[in-house]
Short mmCIF file of C-alpha atoms and ligand atoms in Angstrom, two decimals:
data_model
loop_
_atom_site.label_atom_id
_atom_site.label_comp_id
_atom_site.label_asym_id
_atom_site.label_seq_id
_atom_site.Cartn_x
_atom_site.Cartn_y
_atom_site.Cartn_z
CA UNK K 1 18.14 -4.35 -24.62
CA UNK K 2 16.73 -2.40 -21.56
CA UNK K 3 17.93 -2.49 -18.07
CA UNK K 4 14.67 -3.58 -16.51
CA UNK K 5 11.73 -5.39 -16.98
CA UNK K 6 9.37 -4.72 -14.09
CA UNK K 7 5.87 -6.94 -13.81
CA UNK K 8 3.41 -5.03 -11.84
CA UNK K 9 1.74 -1.67 -11.75
CA UNK K 10 0.21 -1.78 -8.15
CA UNK K 11 2.16 0.68 -6.12
CA UNK K 12 5.05 -1.20 -5.62
CA UNK K 13 5.57 -1.73 -9.27
CA UNK K 14 4.63 1.98 -9.94
CA UNK K 15 7.18 3.07 -7.29
CA UNK K 16 10.34 1.25 -8.63
CA UNK K 17 9.41 2.12 -12.12
CA UNK K 18 9.59 5.69 -11.21
CA UNK K 19 13.11 5.36 -9.62
CA UNK K 20 14.27 3.86 -12.95
CA UNK K 21 12.83 6.86 -14.68
CA UNK K 22 14.70 9.29 -12.19
CA UNK K 23 17.89 7.34 -12.41
CA UNK K 24 17.53 7.61 -16.49
CA UNK K 25 17.11 3.54 -16.60
CA UNK K 26 15.19 1.82 -19.45
CA UNK K 27 12.20 -0.34 -18.95
CA UNK K 28 9.40 -2.32 -20.18
CA UNK K 29 6.50 -2.80 -17.75
CA UNK K 30 3.93 -5.71 -17.95
CA UNK K 31 1.02 -6.01 -15.97
CA UNK K 32 -2.36 -8.38 -16.75
CA UNK K 33 -4.67 -6.05 -15.01
CA UNK K 34 -6.44 -8.64 -13.08
CA UNK K 35 -5.87 -8.70 -9.37
CA UNK K 36 -4.86 -5.43 -7.72
CA UNK K 37 -4.76 -4.78 -4.05
CA UNK K 38 -3.41 -0.95 -4.69
CA UNK K 39 -6.76 -0.16 -7.11
CA UNK K 40 -8.83 -1.35 -4.20
CA UNK K 41 -6.99 0.38 -1.17
CA UNK K 42 -8.50 2.97 1.16
CA UNK K 43 -4.95 4.82 0.18
CA UNK K 44 -4.88 6.30 3.77
CA UNK K 45 -1.36 7.19 4.97
CA UNK K 46 -0.97 7.47 8.86
CA UNK K 47 2.23 7.26 10.96
CA UNK K 48 0.50 5.32 13.78
CA UNK K 49 -1.10 1.95 14.33
CA UNK K 50 -4.18 3.44 16.05
CA UNK K 51 -5.15 -0.03 16.97
CA UNK K 52 -2.21 -0.76 19.13
CA UNK K 53 -0.75 2.77 19.38
CA UNK K 54 2.77 1.75 18.20
CA UNK K 55 4.82 4.08 15.86
CA UNK K 56 5.83 2.55 12.25
CA UNK K 57 9.06 1.35 11.42
CA UNK K 58 11.25 4.06 9.52
CA UNK K 59 8.11 6.52 9.33
CA UNK K 60 10.06 9.70 9.08
CA UNK K 61 11.70 8.62 6.36
CA UNK K 62 8.68 7.36 4.60
CA UNK K 63 6.70 10.25 4.76
CA UNK K 64 9.54 12.17 3.71
CA UNK K 65 9.90 10.28 0.66
CA UNK K 66 6.24 10.10 0.09
CA UNK K 67 6.05 13.71 0.42
CA UNK K 68 7.86 14.20 -2.58
CA UNK K 69 7.26 11.40 -4.59
CA UNK K 70 3.39 11.19 -4.88
CA UNK K 71 3.52 15.28 -5.62
CA UNK K 72 6.03 14.94 -8.33
CA UNK K 73 3.87 11.81 -9.89
CA UNK K 74 0.82 14.57 -10.09
CA UNK K 75 2.97 16.78 -11.65
CA UNK K 76 4.33 14.39 -14.08
CA UNK K 77 1.13 12.55 -15.16
CA UNK K 78 -1.13 16.26 -14.75
CA UNK K 79 -3.70 14.74 -12.12
CA UNK K 80 -4.86 15.01 -8.69
CA UNK K 81 -4.28 12.08 -6.56
CA UNK K 82 -2.20 12.90 -3.37
CA UNK K 83 -4.92 14.65 -0.75
CA UNK K 84 -2.89 15.55 2.79
CA UNK K 85 -5.81 15.57 5.09
CA UNK K 86 -6.75 15.48 8.97
CA UNK K 87 -7.31 12.25 10.24
CA UNK K 88 -9.24 12.19 13.95
CA UNK K 89 -9.74 8.95 15.61
CA UNK K 90 -13.37 8.62 17.38
CA UNK K 91 -12.96 8.15 21.20
CA UNK K 92 -15.72 5.85 22.08
CA UNK K 93 -15.19 5.89 26.09
CA UNK K 94 -13.37 7.26 29.26
CA UNK K 95 -10.80 4.09 29.25
CA UNK K 96 -9.91 5.47 25.26
CA UNK K 97 -9.66 8.79 26.07
CA UNK K 98 -6.94 7.66 28.90
CA UNK K 99 -5.40 5.20 26.50
CA UNK K 100 -5.05 8.39 23.85
CA UNK K 101 -3.52 10.64 26.64
CA UNK K 102 -1.00 7.91 27.70
CA UNK K 103 0.06 6.94 23.83
CA UNK K 104 0.18 10.89 23.00
CA UNK K 105 2.73 11.28 25.87
CA UNK K 106 5.10 8.66 24.76
CA UNK K 107 8.29 9.87 22.88
CA UNK K 108 8.00 7.91 19.70
CA UNK K 109 4.28 8.91 19.39
CA UNK K 110 4.32 12.42 20.59
CA UNK K 111 4.86 13.96 17.43
CA UNK K 112 2.04 12.37 15.63
CA UNK K 113 -0.83 12.46 18.16
CA UNK K 114 -2.13 15.47 19.47
CA UNK K 115 -2.23 15.70 23.42
CA UNK K 116 -5.73 17.36 23.43
CA UNK K 117 -9.14 15.75 23.03
CA UNK K 118 -11.05 17.67 20.57
CA UNK K 119 -14.87 18.30 20.90
CA UNK K 120 -16.33 18.63 17.60
CA UNK K 121 -20.18 18.68 16.73
CA UNK K 122 -21.37 17.12 13.65
CA UNK K 123 -25.27 16.25 13.40
CA UNK K 124 -25.99 12.60 13.12
CA UNK K 125 -22.30 11.51 14.64
CA UNK K 126 -22.00 10.35 18.04
CA UNK K 127 -18.94 11.89 18.88
CA UNK K 128 -19.60 12.22 22.67
CA UNK K 129 -16.15 11.11 23.85
CA UNK K 130 -14.31 13.37 21.79
CA UNK K 131 -11.61 13.22 18.79
CA UNK K 132 -7.94 12.33 19.00
CA UNK K 133 -6.03 14.41 16.07
CA UNK K 134 -3.44 12.35 14.37
CA UNK K 135 -0.65 14.52 12.58
CA UNK K 136 1.40 13.75 8.96
CA UNK K 137 -1.96 12.02 7.62
CA UNK K 138 -4.00 12.35 4.42
CA UNK K 139 -4.43 9.95 1.44
CA UNK K 140 -3.81 8.78 -2.02
CA UNK K 141 -6.53 8.12 -4.55
CA UNK K 142 -5.10 4.94 -6.20
CA UNK K 143 -8.09 4.93 -8.53
CA UNK K 144 -6.75 7.95 -10.24
CA UNK K 145 -3.25 7.36 -10.18
CA UNK K 146 -2.93 3.69 -11.47
CA UNK K 147 -5.16 4.13 -14.78
CA UNK K 148 -3.31 7.35 -15.24
CA UNK K 149 0.40 5.60 -14.78
CA UNK K 150 -0.43 2.89 -17.19
CA UNK K 151 -1.42 5.31 -19.75
CA UNK K 152 1.60 7.14 -19.62
CA UNK K 153 3.66 3.95 -19.84
CA UNK K 154 1.48 3.10 -22.84
CA UNK K 155 2.15 6.58 -24.19
CA UNK K 156 5.78 6.36 -24.08
CA UNK K 157 5.80 2.49 -25.58
CA UNK K 158 7.20 0.82 -22.36
CA UNK K 159 4.13 -0.98 -21.49
CA UNK K 160 2.62 -4.47 -22.28
CA UNK K 161 -0.76 -5.54 -20.96
CA UNK K 162 -0.48 -9.58 -20.35
CA UNK K 163 -0.28 -11.99 -17.71
CA UNK K 164 3.75 -12.98 -17.47
CA UNK K 165 4.22 -16.21 -18.64
CA UNK K 166 6.93 -17.27 -15.98
CA UNK K 167 7.87 -20.68 -18.19
CA UNK K 168 9.13 -17.67 -21.12
CA UNK K 169 11.51 -16.25 -18.89
CA UNK K 170 15.45 -17.10 -19.85
CA UNK K 171 18.10 -15.90 -17.81
CA UNK K 172 21.87 -16.10 -17.83
CA UNK K 173 24.56 -14.62 -15.48
CA UNK K 174 24.55 -11.18 -17.50
CA UNK K 175 20.75 -10.85 -18.39
CA UNK K 176 17.36 -12.39 -18.87
CA UNK K 177 14.95 -12.49 -21.86
CA UNK K 178 11.13 -12.72 -22.00
CA UNK K 179 9.49 -13.15 -25.36
CA UNK K 180 11.93 -11.04 -27.27
CA UNK K 181 12.50 -8.49 -24.63
CA UNK K 182 16.23 -8.49 -23.52
CA UNK K 183 16.92 -6.97 -20.18
CA UNK K 184 19.48 -6.40 -17.42
CA UNK K 185 17.11 -7.42 -14.76
CA UNK K 186 13.69 -8.36 -13.94
CA UNK K 187 11.88 -7.11 -10.90
CA UNK K 188 8.78 -8.95 -9.81
CA UNK K 189 6.16 -6.63 -8.02
CA UNK K 190 3.03 -8.67 -8.36
CA UNK K 191 1.47 -8.28 -4.92
CA UNK K 192 -0.39 -11.66 -4.01
CA UNK K 193 -0.06 -12.67 -7.45
CA UNK K 194 3.32 -13.78 -6.49
CA UNK K 195 2.35 -16.88 -5.42
CA UNK K 196 2.41 -18.22 -8.97
CA UNK K 197 5.82 -16.96 -9.57
CA UNK K 198 8.20 -19.84 -9.28
CA UNK K 199 11.13 -18.00 -8.00
CA UNK K 200 9.25 -16.85 -5.15
CA UNK K 201 6.56 -18.69 -4.21
CA UNK K 202 8.02 -20.06 -1.38
CA UNK K 203 8.36 -17.00 0.52
CA UNK K 204 5.45 -16.71 3.43
CA UNK K 205 3.52 -14.14 1.62
CA UNK K 206 -0.28 -15.20 3.64
CA UNK K 207 -2.36 -12.39 2.15
CA UNK K 208 -5.31 -10.73 3.90
CA UNK K 209 -8.51 -10.08 2.26
CA UNK K 210 -9.85 -6.41 2.56
CA UNK K 211 -13.45 -5.20 1.70
CA UNK K 212 -14.28 -1.69 1.09
CA UNK K 213 -17.23 0.49 -0.17
CA UNK K 214 -17.98 3.65 -1.45
CA UNK K 215 -20.80 5.40 0.37
CA UNK K 216 -22.73 8.34 -0.28
CA UNK K 217 -23.99 10.10 2.98
CA UNK K 218 -25.59 13.59 1.78
CA UNK K 219 -26.25 15.32 5.50
CA UNK K 220 -22.45 14.15 6.78
CA UNK K 221 -20.75 16.98 5.95
CA UNK K 222 -17.45 15.81 7.22
CA UNK K 223 -14.17 17.09 5.81
CA UNK K 224 -11.66 15.26 7.43
CA UNK K 225 -10.64 11.25 7.75
CA UNK K 226 -12.56 9.66 10.62
CA UNK K 227 -11.46 6.40 12.29
CA UNK K 228 -13.84 4.41 14.45
CA UNK K 229 -13.98 0.52 14.06
CA UNK K 230 -14.08 1.46 10.44
CA UNK K 231 -12.62 4.43 8.82
CA UNK K 232 -14.27 7.26 6.52
CA UNK K 233 -12.26 9.12 4.01
CA UNK K 234 -14.36 12.04 2.31
CA UNK K 235 -13.55 11.99 -1.46
CA UNK K 236 -16.30 14.77 -2.49
CA UNK K 237 -19.74 15.22 -3.65
CA UNK K 238 -21.03 13.72 -0.36
CA UNK K 239 -19.10 10.17 -1.21
CA UNK K 240 -16.90 8.62 1.56
CA UNK K 241 -14.42 5.13 1.47
CA UNK K 242 -15.81 3.26 4.26
CA UNK K 243 -13.19 0.63 4.83
CA UNK K 244 -12.05 -1.97 5.46
CA UNK K 245 -12.45 -5.45 6.83
CA UNK K 246 -9.69 -7.77 7.26
CA UNK K 247 -10.03 -11.63 6.58
CA UNK K 248 -7.31 -14.34 6.65
CA UNK K 249 -9.11 -17.39 5.58
CA UNK K 250 -10.65 -16.19 2.09
CA UNK K 251 -8.29 -15.38 -0.65
CA UNK K 252 -10.57 -14.16 -3.31
CA UNK K 253 -11.12 -10.75 -4.50
CA UNK K 254 -14.87 -10.95 -4.48
CA UNK K 255 -17.02 -8.75 -2.29
CA UNK K 256 -19.21 -10.73 0.00
CA UNK K 257 -22.41 -10.10 2.29
CA UNK K 258 -20.53 -10.88 5.17
CA UNK K 259 -18.24 -8.13 4.28
CA UNK K 260 -20.81 -5.75 3.67
CA UNK K 261 -22.41 -6.45 6.96
CA UNK K 262 -19.04 -5.95 8.86
CA UNK K 263 -18.71 -2.29 7.18
CA UNK K 264 -22.01 -1.25 7.74
CA UNK K 265 -22.70 -2.36 10.89
CA UNK K 266 -19.39 -0.48 11.83
CA UNK K 267 -20.80 2.65 10.24
CA UNK K 268 -24.12 2.55 12.04
CA UNK K 269 -22.55 2.05 15.33
CA UNK K 270 -21.82 5.68 15.47
CA UNK K 271 -23.70 7.23 12.51
CA UNK K 272 -27.41 7.96 12.57
CA UNK K 273 -27.84 9.40 9.00
CA UNK K 274 -29.12 7.89 5.90
CA UNK K 275 -26.77 6.67 3.41
CA UNK K 276 -26.74 4.69 -0.12
CA UNK K 277 -24.03 2.00 -1.13
CA UNK K 278 -22.28 3.36 -4.49
CA UNK K 279 -19.83 0.38 -4.75
CA UNK K 280 -18.73 -2.49 -3.03
CA UNK K 281 -15.13 -3.72 -3.51
CA UNK K 282 -12.34 -6.51 -2.41
CA UNK K 283 -8.76 -7.30 -2.62
CA UNK K 284 -6.36 -9.43 -0.90
CA UNK K 285 -3.48 -7.25 0.48
CA UNK K 286 0.26 -8.66 0.06
CA UNK K 287 0.69 -9.66 3.91
CA UNK K 288 3.76 -11.72 5.22
CA UNK K 289 3.49 -13.87 8.50
CA UNK K 290 5.98 -11.64 10.28
CA UNK K 291 4.47 -8.46 8.85
CA UNK K 292 7.70 -7.30 7.32
CA UNK K 293 8.06 -6.77 3.46
CA UNK K 294 9.70 -9.15 0.81
CA UNK K 295 12.83 -7.58 -1.05
CA UNK K 296 15.79 -9.57 -2.54
CA UNK K 297 17.09 -11.55 -5.25
CA UNK K 298 16.19 -15.00 -6.38
CA UNK K 299 18.41 -18.04 -5.53
CA UNK K 300 18.58 -19.01 -9.24
CA UNK K 301 20.09 -15.78 -10.50
CA UNK K 302 21.49 -12.42 -9.83
CA UNK K 303 19.13 -10.65 -12.34
CA UNK K 304 16.11 -11.82 -10.93
CA UNK K 305 14.52 -9.57 -7.99
CA UNK K 306 11.17 -8.94 -5.58
CA UNK K 307 9.19 -6.45 -4.55
CA UNK K 308 6.52 -7.50 -2.48
CA UNK K 309 5.04 -7.71 1.07
CA UNK K 310 3.60 -4.02 1.30
CA UNK K 311 0.76 -5.59 3.72
CA UNK K 312 -1.45 -3.02 4.90
CA UNK K 313 0.73 0.08 4.43
CA UNK K 314 1.53 0.06 0.72
CA UNK K 315 1.26 3.87 0.42
CA UNK K 316 3.86 4.99 2.80
CA UNK K 317 6.12 2.11 2.00
CA UNK K 318 6.32 1.95 -1.51
CA UNK K 319 8.85 4.70 -2.46
CA UNK K 320 10.65 3.94 0.14
CA UNK K 321 11.36 0.24 -0.72
CA UNK K 322 11.82 1.21 -4.27
CA UNK K 323 14.44 3.24 -3.32
CA UNK K 324 16.24 0.36 -1.10
CA UNK K 325 15.62 -2.39 -3.88
CA UNK K 326 17.17 -0.05 -6.39
CA UNK K 327 20.39 0.78 -4.53
CA UNK K 328 20.72 -2.97 -3.59
CA UNK K 329 20.61 -3.76 -7.06
CA UNK K 330 22.79 -0.89 -8.48
CA UNK K 331 24.74 0.06 -5.85
CA UNK K 332 25.59 -2.84 -3.66
CA UNK K 333 23.81 -1.54 -0.63
CA UNK K 334 22.68 -4.54 1.43
CA UNK K 335 19.12 -4.81 2.40
CA UNK K 336 18.12 -3.84 6.01
CA UNK K 337 17.34 -7.18 7.71
CA UNK K 338 13.79 -5.95 8.39
CA UNK K 339 12.83 -6.20 4.93
CA UNK K 340 15.12 -8.64 3.24
CA UNK K 341 13.99 -11.83 1.83
CA UNK K 342 17.38 -13.36 2.86
CA UNK K 343 16.28 -13.32 6.85
CA UNK K 344 14.34 -16.46 5.81
CA UNK K 345 16.78 -19.72 5.96
CA UNK K 346 16.09 -20.99 2.76
CA UNK K 347 16.46 -17.61 0.68
CA UNK K 348 20.12 -17.32 2.50
CA UNK K 349 22.57 -16.35 -0.22
CA UNK K 350 25.64 -18.21 -0.70
CA UNK K 351 28.73 -16.10 -0.06
C1 LIG E 1 -9.59 -3.18 1.23
C2 LIG E 1 -8.28 -2.73 1.29
C3 LIG E 1 -7.96 -1.43 1.74
C4 LIG E 1 -6.71 -0.92 1.63
N1 LIG E 1 -6.21 -0.06 2.56
C5 LIG E 1 -5.02 0.50 2.29
C6 LIG E 1 -4.78 2.17 3.08
O1 LIG E 1 -5.93 2.82 3.39
N2 LIG E 1 -3.45 2.52 2.92
C7 LIG E 1 -2.22 1.64 2.60
O2 LIG E 1 -1.24 2.27 2.53
N3 LIG E 1 -2.65 0.38 2.10
C8 LIG E 1 -3.64 -0.10 2.30
N4 LIG E 1 -4.28 -1.28 1.71
C9 LIG E 1 -2.89 -2.09 1.29
C10 LIG E 1 -2.44 -1.67 -0.25
O3 LIG E 1 -3.43 -1.76 -1.16
C11 LIG E 1 -1.13 -2.63 -0.51
O4 LIG E 1 -0.10 -2.65 0.52
C12 LIG E 1 -0.62 -2.33 -2.03
O5 LIG E 1 -1.46 -1.67 -2.81
C13 LIG E 1 0.40 -3.44 -2.44
O6 LIG E 1 0.75 -3.23 -3.55
P1 LIG E 1 1.02 -4.00 -4.78
O7 LIG E 1 1.78 -3.38 -5.65
O8 LIG E 1 2.64 -4.65 -3.93
O9 LIG E 1 0.35 -5.04 -5.06
P2 LIG E 1 -1.10 -4.98 -5.98
O10 LIG E 1 -1.30 -3.72 -6.02
O11 LIG E 1 -1.67 -6.25 -5.88
O12 LIG E 1 -0.12 -5.14 -7.38
C14 LIG E 1 0.30 -6.08 -8.12
C15 LIG E 1 -0.14 -5.87 -9.36
O13 LIG E 1 0.80 -7.01 -10.22
C16 LIG E 1 -0.15 -7.68 -11.16
N5 LIG E 1 0.38 -9.01 -11.23
C17 LIG E 1 0.13 -9.93 -10.74
N6 LIG E 1 0.98 -11.19 -11.10
C18 LIG E 1 0.75 -11.04 -12.57
C19 LIG E 1 1.49 -11.71 -13.53
N7 LIG E 1 1.71 -12.90 -13.49
N8 LIG E 1 1.41 -11.03 -14.76
C20 LIG E 1 1.32 -9.78 -14.71
N9 LIG E 1 0.77 -8.95 -13.59
C21 LIG E 1 0.77 -9.41 -12.73
C22 LIG E 1 -1.59 -7.32 -11.15
O14 LIG E 1 -2.29 -7.39 -12.01
C23 LIG E 1 -1.50 -5.86 -9.99
O15 LIG E 1 -1.45 -4.78 -10.89
C24 LIG E 1 -5.70 -1.63 1.38
C25 LIG E 1 -5.98 -2.91 0.81
C26 LIG E 1 -7.16 -3.28 0.60
C27 LIG E 1 -7.55 -4.57 0.11
#
């Protein structure tokens, strides 16, 4: 008998499993290693929604946790994957400069947006209207973290690589069992795969496809993250992550010519340098219609839980949500209405 079965080793599943490990709980983790938004992600974390200049829900709490959680994982796995790094927003007009000044003046954003516009010169990059600096930013290299985490789970004998067969799950009021594994609880963290899960597939997860490229730009020499229409993240050896697109219609994780054109046009709109495309990736973000996460227990059983809806901000949200779900299950602490699936009428729990 283990304490938990966890389905999924994306950012959500890893964060929850780590919480279990910290609390001395036992677990088996299952993942099909098929579709993963986390593996494709740019991995950037940033406390401000730059498109609308709004702050992020509970961002200070999220940042405080992430700043401890990911470095601790690096130490445990003996890898490097957490890169605090400056982020600059490229300003493209006088109007954008004025918007920046106004945003930096707002009490909820002033801690995160520098009030001055910086003039930097980078050959081949049009920075004529300057740059606005965002504080408390960086990126997580998910492509290094996730394989290392799966390997660690295998080494400690807690990992099964398989597609979860929902018909094989048996549950009672006291426990669940799945193909000979008995557990007190099961937590599903399947990202967009949740739509196959009969316990939770009526939740309003709609999914937003994103495409991203790794490009090599030998003469750019940029050591900070740069957000224009697209973003660039320097990952070493003249390589950069170039992202990302948003597509609400296509739910496949296949890279497309249209996605490539959007990213490359975005790059060419402010950079006049030779580059080479190294890789082109696509995934579906687990976004929810009301843009809020999905945490809670199934209607069928108080042993079956969901951790999903990380949307466009999995890196910062994952450790925070894992804590919230753990405290809900183990310590009976109510979930905030903003993240609970029980905010939806059809998931209201009977008293
Ligand atoms: C192009 C792109 C760029 C992005 N950039 C950023 C960014 O810069 N910053 C940021 O914070 N977020 C970013 N995101 C969003 C981020 O990827 C997500 O918020 C987050 O990774 C979701 O994690 P998850 O664990 O919920 O889901 P996933 O990462 O999708 O993980 C789900 C896991 O469950 C497994 N699974 C599913 N169903 C089953 C089943 N039936 N049986 C067994 N296993 C199963 C899958 O194999 C997968 O490993 C980006 C996403 C995309 C696509």
